[in-house]
Short mmCIF file of C-alpha atoms in Angstrom, two decimals:
data_model
loop_
_atom_site.label_atom_id
_atom_site.label_comp_id
_atom_site.label_asym_id
_atom_site.label_seq_id
_atom_site.Cartn_x
_atom_site.Cartn_y
_atom_site.Cartn_z
CA UNK A 1 0.26 9.07 -19.61
CA UNK A 2 -3.32 9.69 -19.06
CA UNK A 3 -3.62 13.35 -17.59
CA UNK A 4 -5.86 11.65 -14.71
CA UNK A 5 -2.61 9.90 -13.72
CA UNK A 6 -0.29 12.29 -11.55
CA UNK A 7 2.68 11.77 -9.57
CA UNK A 8 2.70 13.34 -5.92
CA UNK A 9 5.14 13.71 -3.33
CA UNK A 10 4.73 11.96 0.25
CA UNK A 11 3.91 15.26 1.83
CA UNK A 12 0.70 15.32 -0.73
CA UNK A 13 -0.70 12.33 0.46
CA UNK A 14 -4.13 13.63 1.43
CA UNK A 15 -4.33 15.59 -1.81
CA UNK A 16 -3.08 12.29 -3.85
CA UNK A 17 -5.75 10.10 -2.13
CA UNK A 18 -8.77 12.57 -2.87
CA UNK A 19 -11.24 11.19 -5.20
CA UNK A 20 -8.99 7.95 -5.81
CA UNK A 21 -10.79 5.12 -7.53
CA UNK A 22 -7.67 2.82 -6.97
CA UNK A 23 -4.46 2.97 -4.94
CA UNK A 24 -1.37 1.34 -5.71
CA UNK A 25 1.05 1.37 -2.85
CA UNK A 26 4.70 1.31 -3.98
CA UNK A 27 6.74 1.94 -0.95
CA UNK A 28 9.91 0.32 -0.10
CA UNK A 29 9.40 -2.15 2.86
CA UNK A 30 10.42 0.57 5.12
CA UNK A 31 7.42 2.81 4.09
CA UNK A 32 5.06 0.39 5.18
CA UNK A 33 4.38 1.46 8.12
CA UNK A 34 3.97 5.36 7.03
CA UNK A 35 1.60 3.94 4.56
CA UNK A 36 -0.50 1.92 7.30
CA UNK A 37 -0.38 5.03 9.39
CA UNK A 38 -0.65 8.02 7.17
CA UNK A 39 -2.53 7.15 3.99
CA UNK A 40 -4.87 4.25 4.78
CA UNK A 41 -6.85 6.27 7.32
CA UNK A 42 -7.53 8.86 4.41
CA UNK A 43 -9.35 6.23 2.17
CA UNK A 44 -12.84 6.03 1.59
CA UNK A 45 -14.50 2.77 2.22
CA UNK A 46 -14.06 0.30 -0.86
CA UNK A 47 -11.40 1.82 -2.41
CA UNK A 48 -9.15 -1.23 -3.83
CA UNK A 49 -5.43 -0.89 -2.81
CA UNK A 50 -2.95 -2.92 -4.92
CA UNK A 51 0.34 -3.47 -3.09
CA UNK A 52 3.79 -3.78 -5.20
CA UNK A 53 6.08 -4.03 -2.19
CA UNK A 54 7.92 -6.79 -1.58
CA UNK A 55 8.90 -8.37 1.55
CA UNK A 56 7.32 -9.62 4.76
CA UNK A 57 6.82 -8.43 8.11
CA UNK A 58 8.39 -10.32 11.06
CA UNK A 59 7.29 -10.39 14.60
CA UNK A 60 9.10 -10.92 17.76
CA UNK A 61 7.70 -14.64 18.07
CA UNK A 62 9.06 -15.66 14.93
CA UNK A 63 5.69 -15.19 12.70
CA UNK A 64 5.64 -13.58 9.55
CA UNK A 65 2.85 -11.47 7.74
CA UNK A 66 2.44 -10.55 4.38
CA UNK A 67 1.87 -6.73 3.68
CA UNK A 68 -1.75 -6.87 2.20
CA UNK A 69 -2.84 -8.80 5.30
CA UNK A 70 -1.14 -6.44 7.92
CA UNK A 71 -2.96 -3.51 5.90
CA UNK A 72 -6.51 -5.44 6.04
CA UNK A 73 -6.20 -5.54 9.49
CA UNK A 74 -5.75 -1.94 9.62
CA UNK A 75 -8.75 -1.53 7.12
CA UNK A 76 -10.87 -4.53 6.89
CA UNK A 77 -13.53 -2.32 5.15
CA UNK A 78 -10.92 -2.15 1.91
CA UNK A 79 -9.91 -4.97 -0.78
CA UNK A 80 -6.15 -5.74 -0.89
CA UNK A 81 -4.33 -7.18 -3.67
CA UNK A 82 -0.82 -7.71 -4.28
CA UNK A 83 1.87 -8.46 -7.07
CA UNK A 84 4.77 -10.94 -6.13
CA UNK A 85 6.67 -13.54 -7.43
CA UNK A 86 10.03 -14.61 -7.82
CA UNK A 87 11.74 -11.48 -8.70
CA UNK A 88 14.06 -9.05 -7.52
CA UNK A 89 12.54 -5.50 -6.20
CA UNK A 90 13.88 -4.09 -9.50
CA UNK A 91 11.70 -6.17 -11.10
CA UNK A 92 8.70 -4.75 -9.94
#
């Protein structure tokens, strides 16, 4: 792995995101709210975010939303992309 790629603990999110050129969000669906509340506000405008989290958000009215659309509503100034397809979460 290149020296410029590092692993961090979630307590180090501020340090991990400092100067990032790209952010890859790989959290369980239970971590989506945490990512939206704690990580997204720290990103500078224009940083692309790649989402690798499977699943959908369900709302009380029965509507569904993908995670990239959920994130984009929180930060419309960022570019979001997602990896998906017919696979189990272990395949991602």
